[in-house]
């Protein structure tokens, strides 16, 4: 079969040589080929208007791979894909770097025509690797990441993404051997608290690969963020009130210490600190000041301040001599003065009572108001059926409840 084919080829060679004038219109074409190492390249030699001229394919050393549909070359990686009047198509499997070069399609016209197919072998880089100068970084500090893509042809290009943000790296390209490259890219940046947990991607751009990347998550340590919240009271802080502040502190690592201090002064003796809470019973104007919650971890320390301003107890309150909590004014020292105040307070209360009656306020509503006026603790009073209950509710848990009751009776 092969011999017969060759025989007819030689005949056609002779024939084509005989019609020299007509071959000019023959047109030989081929394409360059890029192929990934190990894969299959296809070389196609195409002829327009073939008058049966012999076509052959030569390797870069100009050895004949195919002469028409016959392969003189021993390399079985070359296979005939198509052979017709208009095309000689040959595949080369398991391409290696040494297959690279200029292949020649030749048409035996006179003079012979040639077309060149350059085979370019692409070698994808190995999986990229990100190396980090340090495992964890403290906020504000600089970190350095290095990404390496080893052994590619041509050299890969490296991009960096931190979350949605593109980073600019510094790239170095090194030729390992024979057109094989190793590419290194380095980025440096200062980290913030927000970077904690963010992915940093080293993205490889190379014609032989798609979606090749390495990822690393940043771990950032940051000092605590501190916030004081008032648990109680919701409104003004008045003398006799209880105050409860809660300190919220978050950081990485978790704050190992949370302290309450009073700026420039001592914390009142009756202040109780339970975990992150500061609790002060029975506020006194002398407690005015700045209360600070300080939290710290290995990265640093932070604080939040609460300025306490103790207001007078409500002025309509008759001042009980027996109950220092109800003293309207911290300057009122002498007992007679307190009694005067008590009398005035009583009169005012009676007038208020009369006005309220005239307005036909509901009994329950009235009682609630009375509770508000006569006690400084609104808490609990709203739900009480009468003033006494209101006082008891309001002062619930305090040992001066009896004193208050006594006063109203
Ligand atoms: C094939 O590649 C070579 C360079 O390697 C270039 O000069 C030539 O024009 C290319 N041919 C085609 C048909 O693209
Ligand atoms: C070879 O190519 C011709 C024309 O391009 C086509 O008609 C034919 O089907 C092909 N044969 C094979 C086996 O691919
Ligand atoms: C491909 O070629 C390489 C050498 O270039 C050889 O080691 C390997 O066994 C070949 N693979 C196949 C499937 O032929
Ligand atoms: C952060 O930088 C400071 C100096 O600026 C250094 O003392 C500290 O050790 C660094 N922290 C970390 C975790 O690298
Ligand atoms: C407030 O505290 C001062 C001393 O610290 C004390 O003399 C005064 O009686 C207190 N006032 C009240 C209303 O408890
Ligand atoms: C505390 O604040 C009150 C205002 O409610 C003010 O009258 C008083 O003088 C302040 N006391 C101190 C000790 O600063």
XYZ file of C-alpha atoms and ligand atoms in Angstrom:
493
model
C 0.000 0.000 0.000
C 2.698 2.429 1.080
C 4.911 1.462 -1.809
C 2.092 1.930 -4.236
C 1.375 5.352 -2.726
C 4.999 6.392 -3.071
C 5.028 5.266 -6.617
C 2.046 7.378 -7.514
C 3.606 10.307 -5.660
C 6.709 10.133 -7.734
C 4.540 10.096 -10.797
C 2.652 13.114 -9.672
C 5.984 14.816 -8.836
C 7.110 14.260 -12.363
C 3.775 15.465 -13.681
C 3.825 18.641 -11.651
C 7.372 19.344 -12.705
C 6.200 19.028 -16.288
C 3.651 21.830 -15.938
C 5.918 24.473 -14.475
C 4.013 27.447 -15.748
C 0.828 26.549 -14.006
C 2.148 26.130 -10.450
C 2.411 29.832 -9.661
C -1.222 29.940 -8.745
C -0.687 27.193 -6.148
C -0.750 28.578 -2.744
C 0.747 26.952 0.325
C -0.250 27.994 3.830
C 0.214 26.863 7.388
C -0.134 28.229 10.933
C 2.090 28.666 13.908
C 1.229 26.404 16.790
C 1.379 26.964 20.563
C 1.107 23.806 22.574
C 1.395 22.929 26.218
C 4.126 20.481 27.059
C 2.806 16.908 27.076
C -0.164 17.761 24.900
C -0.730 17.344 21.180
C 0.216 19.805 18.443
C -1.420 19.731 15.044
C 0.342 21.050 11.992
C -1.706 21.670 8.904
C -0.207 22.280 5.493
C -2.883 23.598 3.126
C -2.764 23.950 -0.598
C -5.091 25.968 -2.752
C -5.637 24.828 -6.318
C -3.407 21.786 -6.027
C -2.463 20.290 -9.373
C -1.301 17.129 -7.656
C 2.099 18.416 -6.594
C 3.786 16.395 -3.887
C 3.536 17.846 -0.403
C 5.743 17.022 2.522
C 6.341 18.086 6.080
C 9.863 18.546 7.451
C 11.001 18.861 11.034
C 13.254 21.742 12.212
C 16.301 19.658 11.203
C 14.761 19.359 7.757
C 14.169 15.630 8.047
C 11.010 14.475 6.328
C 8.232 13.656 8.756
C 5.577 12.968 6.120
C 5.979 12.594 2.431
C 2.403 12.768 1.274
C 0.732 10.183 3.552
C 3.911 8.234 4.266
C 5.989 8.760 7.378
C 9.669 7.977 6.829
C 10.508 9.266 10.332
C 10.491 6.615 13.058
C 8.902 8.876 15.698
C 5.437 7.397 16.194
C 4.249 10.484 18.039
C 3.615 11.903 14.566
C 0.327 10.723 13.156
C -1.518 11.545 10.005
C -4.793 13.240 10.743
C -5.863 14.056 7.210
C -4.416 13.699 3.838
C -6.183 15.045 0.788
C -5.399 17.046 -2.292
C -5.710 20.212 -0.303
C -4.312 19.350 3.074
C -1.686 17.438 4.926
C -2.531 17.484 8.565
C -0.249 15.844 11.111
C -0.474 15.601 14.852
C 2.421 15.397 17.265
C 1.524 13.988 20.659
C 3.306 14.301 23.981
C 5.111 17.416 22.896
C 8.323 18.201 24.717
C 10.502 21.284 24.760
C 12.886 19.675 22.286
C 10.087 19.578 19.689
C 10.097 23.322 19.488
C 11.222 24.923 16.280
C 10.350 25.776 12.727
C 8.531 23.022 10.818
C 8.385 23.265 7.055
C 5.552 22.508 4.679
C 6.999 21.928 1.265
C 5.281 21.688 -2.070
C 7.227 20.142 -4.936
C 6.527 22.746 -7.515
C 9.324 24.371 -9.434
C 10.676 26.204 -7.699
C 9.476 24.388 -4.553
C 7.263 26.381 -2.234
C 7.706 26.448 1.503
C 5.613 27.621 4.419
C 6.717 27.672 8.035
C 4.945 26.587 11.173
C 6.691 27.608 14.339
C 5.852 25.282 17.194
C 6.066 26.994 20.550
C 5.953 24.781 23.598
C 4.420 26.306 26.696
C 5.347 25.013 30.109
C 3.003 25.993 32.919
C 4.616 26.967 36.204
C 4.326 24.733 39.211
C 1.672 25.673 41.775
C 2.591 29.031 43.220
C 3.582 29.253 46.838
C 3.098 32.255 49.108
C 5.627 32.751 51.813
C 5.043 35.203 54.589
C 7.771 36.901 56.564
C 5.616 36.568 59.679
C 2.565 34.524 60.584
C 0.760 37.221 62.503
C 1.168 40.965 62.211
C 0.184 43.691 64.593
C -1.968 46.487 63.223
C 0.111 49.315 61.827
C 3.057 47.037 61.187
C 4.271 46.179 57.739
C 4.102 42.670 56.410
C 5.861 41.125 53.465
C 4.571 38.320 51.279
C 6.504 36.529 48.567
C 5.001 34.430 45.823
C 7.064 32.086 43.674
C 6.066 30.494 40.379
C 8.743 27.971 39.459
C 9.683 26.682 36.020
C 7.507 28.140 33.344
C 7.931 28.949 29.686
C 7.483 31.722 28.921
C 7.955 33.589 32.209
C 4.714 33.906 34.169
C 3.368 37.190 35.371
C 2.197 37.614 38.957
C -0.606 39.835 40.252
C -1.703 40.358 43.846
C -5.138 40.927 45.279
C -5.924 41.726 48.886
C -9.645 41.203 49.174
C -10.979 43.358 46.331
C -7.941 45.571 46.208
C -5.079 45.098 43.791
C -1.620 45.343 45.310
C 1.523 46.285 43.450
C 4.269 43.742 43.724
C 7.904 43.801 42.829
C 8.641 41.092 40.320
C 11.932 39.389 39.518
C 12.329 37.001 36.598
C 15.128 34.481 36.608
C 16.048 32.122 33.788
C 16.636 28.708 35.336
C 17.899 26.952 32.200
C 17.015 26.761 28.535
C 14.140 29.276 28.313
C 12.576 28.111 31.601
C 11.829 30.845 34.091
C 11.185 31.266 37.770
C 9.261 34.356 38.746
C 9.177 35.856 42.203
C 6.950 38.689 43.327
C 7.100 40.475 46.621
C 4.555 42.802 48.210
C 4.864 44.906 51.310
C 2.055 46.737 53.017
C 0.930 48.008 56.394
C -1.923 46.098 57.880
C -4.984 47.462 59.596
C -7.476 45.837 61.892
C -9.827 45.431 58.912
C -7.267 43.248 57.147
C -7.673 40.510 59.728
C -8.989 37.414 57.990
C -8.771 38.934 54.498
C -7.513 36.649 51.745
C -4.441 37.673 49.810
C -4.183 36.035 46.404
C -1.126 35.579 44.272
C -2.545 35.206 40.770
C -0.506 33.652 37.981
C -0.995 34.887 34.438
C 0.405 32.442 31.922
C -0.820 31.265 28.503
C -0.688 27.628 29.595
C -2.866 27.970 32.698
C -6.130 29.446 33.834
C -7.164 30.337 37.354
C -3.872 29.428 38.917
C -3.402 31.116 42.240
C -2.253 30.745 45.790
C -4.161 32.207 48.695
C -3.234 33.159 52.177
C -5.354 34.709 54.889
C -3.947 37.587 56.868
C -3.893 37.359 60.595
C -3.751 40.757 62.208
C -3.533 41.465 65.909
C -5.075 44.674 67.115
C -5.463 46.490 70.357
C -8.813 46.523 72.107
C -11.642 48.802 71.134
C -13.387 49.985 74.274
C -16.917 51.272 74.669
C -18.774 52.127 77.845
C -22.513 51.695 77.970
C -24.791 52.953 80.704
C -26.870 50.066 81.926
C -28.638 52.243 84.491
C -30.098 54.885 84.860
C -31.525 55.768 81.437
C -31.974 59.476 82.197
C -30.164 61.943 84.405
C -27.881 60.710 87.119
C -29.260 62.183 90.293
C -28.079 62.069 93.825
C -29.173 58.882 95.502
C -29.456 57.033 92.205
C -27.526 53.898 91.530
C -25.253 53.856 88.539
C -24.280 50.855 86.504
C -21.787 51.048 83.648
C -20.742 48.196 81.415
C -17.473 48.146 79.561
C -17.268 46.386 76.191
C -13.763 45.618 74.999
C -12.834 43.651 71.912
C -9.435 43.009 70.515
C -7.168 40.361 69.114
C -5.981 38.647 71.161
C -8.903 39.059 73.530
C -8.138 41.734 76.145
C -6.530 40.039 79.109
C -7.323 42.884 81.434
C -10.210 45.290 81.929
C -9.836 47.936 84.613
C -12.041 50.708 85.893
C -10.374 53.850 87.187
C -11.490 57.346 88.053
C -9.305 59.941 86.385
C -7.180 61.914 88.898
C -9.230 60.667 91.827
C -9.994 57.577 93.805
C -12.943 55.429 92.846
C -15.717 55.988 95.431
C -15.449 53.476 98.259
C -18.879 52.021 97.529
C -18.079 51.346 93.887
C -18.135 47.688 93.018
C -16.447 46.258 89.948
C -17.756 42.931 88.719
C -16.018 41.749 85.581
C -16.575 44.498 83.024
C -19.270 46.243 85.129
C -18.889 49.209 87.418
C -21.657 49.609 89.930
C -22.009 52.646 92.224
C -24.807 52.795 94.715
C -26.343 55.928 96.142
C -24.705 58.609 93.987
C -23.262 61.629 95.703
C -22.159 64.853 94.040
C -18.677 64.218 95.308
C -18.569 61.299 92.849
C -18.550 63.731 89.907
C -15.681 62.946 87.626
C -14.394 60.928 84.728
C -14.663 57.159 84.972
C -12.419 55.281 82.611
C -12.483 51.705 81.445
C -9.047 50.573 80.342
C -8.520 47.351 78.404
C -5.251 45.926 77.229
C -3.821 43.043 75.291
C -0.394 42.215 73.905
C -0.757 44.824 71.161
C -1.673 47.756 73.326
C -4.069 49.533 75.558
C -7.213 51.542 74.898
C -9.893 53.207 76.995
C -13.246 54.865 76.942
C -14.388 57.576 79.343
C -17.678 58.251 81.027
C -18.133 61.643 82.632
C -20.341 61.420 85.664
C -22.214 64.546 86.600
C -24.447 64.061 89.570
C -27.508 66.263 89.403
C -29.619 67.451 92.248
C -32.357 65.209 93.347
C -35.714 66.561 91.988
C -36.434 69.891 93.723
C -40.047 69.105 94.653
C -38.803 66.485 97.036
C -39.430 67.298 100.667
C -36.177 66.770 102.420
C -36.321 64.064 104.982
C -33.878 64.591 107.798
C -33.702 60.908 108.268
C -32.731 60.098 104.753
C -29.539 61.656 103.433
C -30.412 60.339 99.963
C -33.239 62.851 99.754
C -31.165 65.851 100.683
C -31.809 68.321 97.871
C -28.684 70.282 98.203
C -25.339 69.042 99.398
C -24.625 72.493 100.872
C -27.633 72.344 103.208
C -25.892 71.480 106.422
C -27.916 72.625 109.495
C -30.899 70.690 110.774
C -33.291 73.747 111.057
C -32.719 74.559 107.402
C -33.630 71.049 106.481
C -36.850 71.323 108.480
C -37.722 74.583 106.669
C -37.207 72.884 103.416
C -39.343 70.021 104.542
C -42.199 72.373 105.427
C -41.954 74.196 102.091
C -41.805 70.916 100.346
C -44.887 69.733 102.167
C -46.831 72.855 101.214
C -45.826 72.500 97.610
C -46.918 68.893 97.705
C -50.330 69.841 99.091
C -50.794 72.527 96.416
C -49.835 70.034 93.761
C -52.285 67.586 95.230
C -55.104 70.152 95.049
C -54.299 71.064 91.451
C -54.164 67.477 90.435
C -57.519 66.786 92.108
C -59.066 69.785 90.357
C -57.941 68.371 87.066
C -59.650 65.112 87.941
C -56.672 62.995 87.278
C -57.287 59.330 87.669
C -56.410 58.004 91.060
C -53.926 55.522 89.746
C -52.298 58.084 87.489
C -52.064 60.467 90.428
C -50.551 57.870 92.646
C -47.937 57.169 90.030
C -47.024 60.834 89.801
C -46.864 61.140 93.484
C -44.490 58.245 93.486
C -42.331 60.058 91.001
C -42.311 63.263 92.938
C -41.716 61.828 96.306
C -39.122 59.317 95.387
C -36.170 59.840 93.221
C -36.363 56.383 91.872
C -38.911 56.216 89.115
C -38.124 52.577 88.592
C -40.980 50.381 89.703
C -43.236 53.306 90.510
C -45.072 53.180 87.221
C -46.647 49.863 87.931
C -47.523 50.576 91.565
C -51.111 50.907 92.723
C -50.333 53.584 95.296
C -47.512 55.753 96.473
C -46.290 53.394 99.151
C -46.057 50.491 96.807
C -44.310 52.776 94.362
C -41.746 53.684 96.938
C -41.243 50.125 97.923
C -40.877 49.091 94.298
C -38.568 51.959 93.556
C -36.378 51.339 96.512
C -36.686 47.618 96.296
C -33.526 45.963 97.495
C -32.402 49.037 99.407
C -32.376 49.012 103.136
C -33.743 52.548 103.457
C -37.226 51.587 102.271
C -38.542 51.722 105.785
C -37.185 55.182 106.320
C -39.073 56.441 103.277
C -42.291 54.817 104.313
C -41.934 56.305 107.720
C -41.607 59.743 106.254
C -44.753 59.523 104.203
C -46.805 58.119 107.042
C 4.849 32.537 13.111
O 5.744 33.018 14.102
C 6.852 33.723 13.598
C 7.723 34.062 14.749
O 7.989 32.939 15.519
C 6.389 34.952 12.843
O 7.483 35.638 12.321
C 5.421 34.548 11.767
O 4.900 35.687 11.138
C 4.294 33.719 12.324
N 3.492 33.249 11.227
C 2.174 33.355 11.249
C 1.445 32.795 10.056
O 1.589 33.900 12.151
C -9.826 15.928 5.521
O -10.072 17.247 5.062
C -11.071 17.347 4.092
C -11.121 18.755 3.601
O -10.586 19.627 4.537
C -12.377 16.876 4.654
O -13.399 16.931 3.694
C -12.217 15.484 5.175
O -13.391 15.066 5.815
C -11.075 15.382 6.128
N -10.879 13.998 6.517
C -10.621 13.648 7.732
C -10.417 12.187 7.960
O -10.558 14.486 8.654
C 6.054 11.829 27.008
O 7.399 12.168 26.798
C 8.240 12.037 27.908
C 9.623 12.458 27.518
O 9.590 13.621 26.759
C 8.221 10.598 28.415
O 8.991 10.505 29.588
C 6.804 10.205 28.696
O 6.752 8.859 29.082
C 5.944 10.403 27.481
N 4.580 10.119 27.795
C 3.801 9.420 26.999
C 2.387 9.235 27.468
O 4.175 8.981 25.968
C 5.439 45.732 65.142
O 6.363 46.737 64.993
C 7.023 47.120 66.177
C 7.948 48.241 65.827
O 7.325 49.148 65.007
C 7.789 45.954 66.753
O 8.369 46.330 67.964
C 6.830 44.827 66.979
O 7.536 43.698 67.423
C 6.107 44.508 65.709
N 5.142 43.522 65.993
C 5.058 42.428 65.286
C 4.012 41.457 65.697
O 5.778 42.200 64.349
C -21.744 62.880 99.962
O -20.466 62.529 100.442
C -19.970 63.398 101.443
C -18.577 62.965 101.803
O -18.044 62.146 100.850
C -20.873 63.344 102.654
O -20.423 64.246 103.589
C -22.280 63.691 102.222
O -23.152 63.540 103.298
C -22.725 62.819 101.090
N -24.018 63.279 100.646
C -25.025 62.448 100.517
C -26.264 63.069 100.024
O -24.939 61.260 100.762
C -20.949 67.923 90.890
O -21.855 68.366 89.934
C -22.865 69.234 90.484
C -23.841 69.538 89.400
O -24.858 68.589 89.450
C -22.239 70.482 91.024
O -23.243 71.286 91.572
C -21.236 70.079 92.050
O -20.565 71.210 92.507
C -20.261 69.102 91.526
N -19.437 68.610 92.597
C -18.166 68.436 92.486
C -17.470 67.898 93.686
O -17.582 68.694 91.439
